[in-house]
XYZ file of C-alpha atoms in Angstrom:
291
model
C -31.768 -11.240 -19.041
C -28.349 -10.989 -17.423
C -25.900 -12.954 -15.258
C -27.608 -11.975 -12.022
C -30.905 -13.410 -13.367
C -29.159 -16.743 -13.903
C -27.730 -16.598 -10.379
C -31.238 -15.994 -9.024
C -32.610 -18.919 -11.051
C -29.866 -21.241 -9.835
C -30.447 -20.243 -6.212
C -34.194 -20.877 -6.476
C -33.547 -24.260 -8.123
C -31.031 -25.205 -5.419
C -33.207 -24.199 -2.466
C -36.503 -25.242 -4.128
C -37.966 -22.124 -2.626
C -38.329 -18.515 -3.743
C -38.379 -17.238 -0.152
C -35.208 -19.153 0.838
C -33.426 -17.938 -2.302
C -34.465 -14.368 -1.491
C -32.951 -14.667 2.004
C -29.776 -16.256 0.619
C -29.349 -13.540 -2.010
C -30.484 -10.728 0.306
C -33.251 -9.781 -2.127
C -36.901 -8.997 -1.540
C -39.047 -12.040 -2.328
C -41.051 -10.122 -4.942
C -37.804 -9.278 -6.767
C -36.884 -12.959 -6.994
C -40.391 -13.894 -8.228
C -40.226 -11.185 -10.903
C -36.775 -12.406 -12.061
C -38.087 -15.941 -12.537
C -41.167 -14.666 -14.405
C -38.875 -12.572 -16.665
C -36.784 -15.598 -17.610
C -39.885 -17.698 -18.289
C -41.258 -14.858 -20.429
C -38.020 -14.571 -22.448
C -37.993 -18.311 -23.228
C -41.782 -18.613 -23.306
C -41.768 -21.732 -21.169
C -42.525 -22.717 -17.588
C -39.380 -23.491 -15.605
C -40.867 -24.238 -12.165
C -43.957 -25.995 -10.803
C -45.378 -24.052 -7.873
C -46.230 -26.368 -4.949
C -47.495 -25.823 -1.440
C -43.980 -26.412 -0.058
C -42.076 -24.331 -2.626
C -41.107 -24.957 -6.240
C -39.915 -27.873 -8.373
C -38.132 -27.737 -11.722
C -40.071 -28.681 -14.823
C -38.264 -30.852 -17.424
C -37.443 -27.668 -19.366
C -36.338 -26.105 -16.083
C -33.896 -28.949 -15.499
C -32.401 -28.408 -18.967
C -32.217 -24.682 -18.346
C -30.418 -25.277 -15.029
C -27.635 -27.231 -16.753
C -27.053 -24.415 -19.247
C -27.212 -21.816 -16.473
C -24.520 -23.690 -14.511
C -22.248 -23.810 -17.571
C -22.728 -20.108 -18.301
C -22.083 -19.125 -14.684
C -18.978 -21.343 -14.537
C -17.614 -19.719 -17.721
C -18.394 -16.306 -16.271
C -16.408 -17.107 -13.115
C -13.535 -18.454 -15.213
C -13.523 -15.235 -17.240
C -13.489 -13.105 -14.077
C -10.558 -15.091 -12.674
C -8.641 -14.763 -15.929
C -9.201 -11.015 -16.155
C -8.462 -10.549 -12.479
C -5.038 -12.157 -12.875
C -3.940 -10.024 -15.794
C -1.069 -7.674 -14.851
C -2.487 -4.303 -13.774
C -2.250 -1.581 -16.402
C 0.630 0.837 -15.909
C 0.528 4.575 -16.443
C 4.182 5.136 -15.534
C 7.334 3.039 -15.337
C 10.612 4.097 -13.719
C 13.492 1.738 -14.451
C 17.243 1.804 -13.972
C 20.321 0.213 -15.486
C 24.025 0.156 -14.772
C 26.127 2.570 -16.800
C 27.497 0.096 -19.352
C 24.185 -1.756 -19.758
C 22.393 1.546 -20.299
C 24.965 2.724 -22.834
C 24.788 -0.470 -24.885
C 21.284 -1.812 -24.559
C 18.606 0.384 -23.010
C 17.746 2.615 -25.980
C 16.298 -0.211 -28.146
C 14.589 -1.799 -25.122
C 12.905 1.449 -24.083
C 12.010 2.241 -27.691
C 10.304 -1.112 -28.254
C 8.406 -0.946 -24.960
C 7.181 2.549 -25.863
C 5.950 1.320 -29.255
C 3.967 -1.482 -27.621
C 2.763 0.524 -24.604
C 2.516 4.176 -25.711
C 0.233 5.047 -22.790
C 3.032 4.442 -20.249
C 5.250 7.352 -19.198
C 8.815 6.006 -19.056
C 11.864 7.192 -17.163
C 15.367 5.693 -17.144
C 18.029 6.191 -14.474
C 21.633 4.998 -14.450
C 23.829 4.165 -11.502
C 25.848 1.476 -9.814
C 24.291 -1.842 -8.822
C 24.234 -0.741 -5.186
C 22.591 2.607 -5.995
C 19.954 1.029 -8.207
C 19.200 -1.736 -5.704
C 18.668 0.826 -2.957
C 16.436 2.863 -5.286
C 14.218 -0.173 -5.955
C 14.036 -0.959 -2.226
C 13.048 2.666 -1.533
C 10.327 2.540 -4.260
C 12.149 5.225 -6.250
C 12.422 2.776 -9.165
C 9.999 0.038 -10.241
C 12.867 -2.195 -11.347
C 16.449 -2.200 -12.590
C 18.972 -4.122 -14.669
C 21.979 -4.676 -12.437
C 24.981 -6.956 -11.993
C 24.026 -10.018 -9.951
C 24.950 -9.863 -6.274
C 25.030 -12.183 -3.267
C 23.693 -9.730 -0.698
C 20.404 -10.883 0.824
C 17.668 -8.390 -0.063
C 13.892 -8.694 -0.250
C 13.681 -8.360 -4.011
C 12.684 -10.621 -6.883
C 15.575 -11.365 -9.214
C 15.267 -12.523 -12.838
C 18.377 -13.745 -14.672
C 18.761 -12.003 -18.044
C 22.174 -12.816 -19.520
C 25.748 -13.798 -18.615
C 28.506 -11.389 -19.582
C 32.243 -11.969 -20.062
C 34.554 -9.237 -18.781
C 37.678 -8.156 -20.661
C 40.389 -5.538 -20.388
C 40.552 -2.889 -23.101
C 43.139 -0.268 -24.021
C 43.870 2.031 -26.921
C 45.185 0.048 -29.913
C 47.995 2.557 -30.354
C 49.590 1.384 -27.076
C 52.171 -1.413 -27.034
C 50.341 -4.737 -26.474
C 50.235 -6.215 -22.965
C 52.580 -9.188 -22.739
C 51.537 -10.190 -19.181
C 49.257 -8.964 -16.437
C 52.312 -7.533 -14.669
C 52.419 -4.874 -17.418
C 49.374 -3.318 -15.715
C 51.772 -1.907 -13.091
C 52.848 0.642 -15.704
C 49.288 1.535 -16.719
C 46.687 4.020 -15.556
C 43.427 2.356 -14.536
C 40.310 4.056 -15.875
C 37.496 3.312 -13.437
C 33.848 4.127 -12.995
C 32.905 5.549 -9.613
C 32.937 3.590 -6.361
C 30.135 1.038 -6.209
C 30.648 -0.219 -9.772
C 30.842 -4.029 -9.709
C 33.325 -4.111 -12.604
C 35.606 -1.750 -10.713
C 35.356 -3.826 -7.536
C 36.211 -7.001 -9.451
C 39.192 -5.393 -11.211
C 40.595 -3.979 -7.962
C 40.131 -7.290 -6.147
C 41.902 -9.180 -8.916
C 44.881 -6.791 -8.977
C 45.129 -6.824 -5.177
C 45.155 -10.626 -5.067
C 47.793 -10.693 -7.817
C 49.781 -7.978 -5.970
C 49.708 -5.745 -9.027
C 49.831 -2.046 -8.166
C 48.891 0.147 -11.152
C 50.722 3.372 -11.871
C 47.641 5.550 -11.336
C 43.844 5.438 -11.046
C 41.375 7.904 -12.566
C 37.684 7.806 -11.691
C 34.818 8.740 -14.023
C 31.097 9.213 -13.502
C 30.108 8.277 -17.058
C 31.271 5.599 -19.471
C 31.357 8.236 -22.233
C 34.001 10.256 -20.385
C 36.006 7.131 -19.590
C 36.035 6.047 -23.234
C 36.836 9.594 -24.360
C 40.018 9.558 -22.277
C 40.916 6.087 -23.506
C 40.434 7.269 -27.089
C 42.968 10.016 -26.400
C 45.460 7.360 -25.300
C 44.980 7.030 -21.545
C 45.019 3.787 -19.612
C 43.126 0.502 -19.442
C 39.593 -0.390 -18.310
C 37.491 -3.450 -17.537
C 34.280 -3.682 -19.582
C 31.844 -6.297 -20.861
C 32.662 -8.339 -23.938
C 29.603 -6.751 -25.609
C 31.113 -3.282 -25.269
C 34.608 -4.468 -26.135
C 33.453 -6.119 -29.381
C 31.739 -2.907 -30.459
C 34.868 -0.816 -29.791
C 37.237 -3.336 -31.389
C 35.104 -3.231 -34.542
C 35.539 0.545 -34.588
C 39.271 -0.134 -34.834
C 40.758 1.886 -31.994
C 40.651 -0.596 -29.097
C 42.491 -3.816 -28.322
C 41.009 -6.301 -25.828
C 42.591 -8.837 -23.468
C 41.039 -11.734 -21.511
C 41.280 -11.751 -17.735
C 41.720 -14.807 -15.456
C 38.780 -17.213 -15.671
C 37.734 -16.842 -12.033
C 37.072 -13.117 -12.546
C 35.690 -13.289 -16.059
C 31.969 -13.928 -15.617
C 29.208 -11.590 -14.449
C 25.454 -11.969 -14.786
C 22.936 -9.262 -15.555
C 19.672 -9.619 -13.617
C 16.450 -7.647 -13.418
C 15.362 -6.785 -9.879
C 12.037 -5.514 -8.563
C 9.773 -5.828 -5.536
C 8.049 -9.229 -5.237
C 4.636 -7.598 -5.516
C 5.629 -5.919 -8.812
C 6.725 -9.092 -10.647
C 3.399 -9.666 -12.428
C 2.960 -6.000 -13.338
C 6.443 -5.807 -14.862
C 6.197 -9.063 -16.841
C 5.638 -7.274 -20.204
C 8.765 -5.136 -19.687
C 10.913 -8.102 -18.613
C 9.654 -10.105 -21.622
C 10.891 -7.341 -23.944
C 14.290 -7.317 -22.197
C 14.664 -11.086 -22.576
C 13.586 -11.045 -26.204
C 16.051 -8.215 -26.952
C 18.993 -10.106 -25.432
C 18.034 -13.349 -27.211
C 18.187 -11.508 -30.527
C 21.319 -9.607 -29.496
C 23.211 -12.848 -28.887
C 21.848 -14.704 -31.935
């Protein structure tokens, strides 16, 4: 006996007719009769009285109907539950901004791989604008980016707030005021970086014109030049704390109105459920990182 047998039984009981149930279920009448006989044989009891106008449930049949309804309801509940599970992934292409990737993505990717070894992973880095466009173009499934105000048709999940700070080589004379930045070389990531845009906007509004600007495509190259004694840069407090602990960097706060940025995870609306396991790992990582 299986689920379809119970569905046949319920239909016959509802319509009080084998022929009507057969029409309703799109079965041949003989098939329906045989299903009922099979159930009665399994339980060795009569479930229906045969009458000239159709069938009527016996007392045992009425009891059986109640159990059949419960089993069928549980079966439907199970189907709904399974149906709403996130679809299984066989590949996952994600992105992150340069600094986020440098600091955080290795442990996140590693943990996801341990939990989902069947998924082929790829990680790309870029600016917030580049990564957003890649998600919109379906080149990436999702990305960790700096929050933005631009209206785009993407789901956005807040991950963590970051404080921005200035850093420079500890061997340099300390900054005594922001005006000292006029004598410094700015070390910047390429155009499109939100940290760069914020730093340039702040200096423009303060009418501070730095001595020189040098652009880098990777955070590693930027930090390599700073280690050799060049310039100042704007980075997250997370990165600054790591470098200060290494002993070769000094950090400085920036004005409050420019200090905060938020990291968010973006993806297409239709991918939110599928990517829930990955986003859960990201959130758990950052909770532990800040604790």
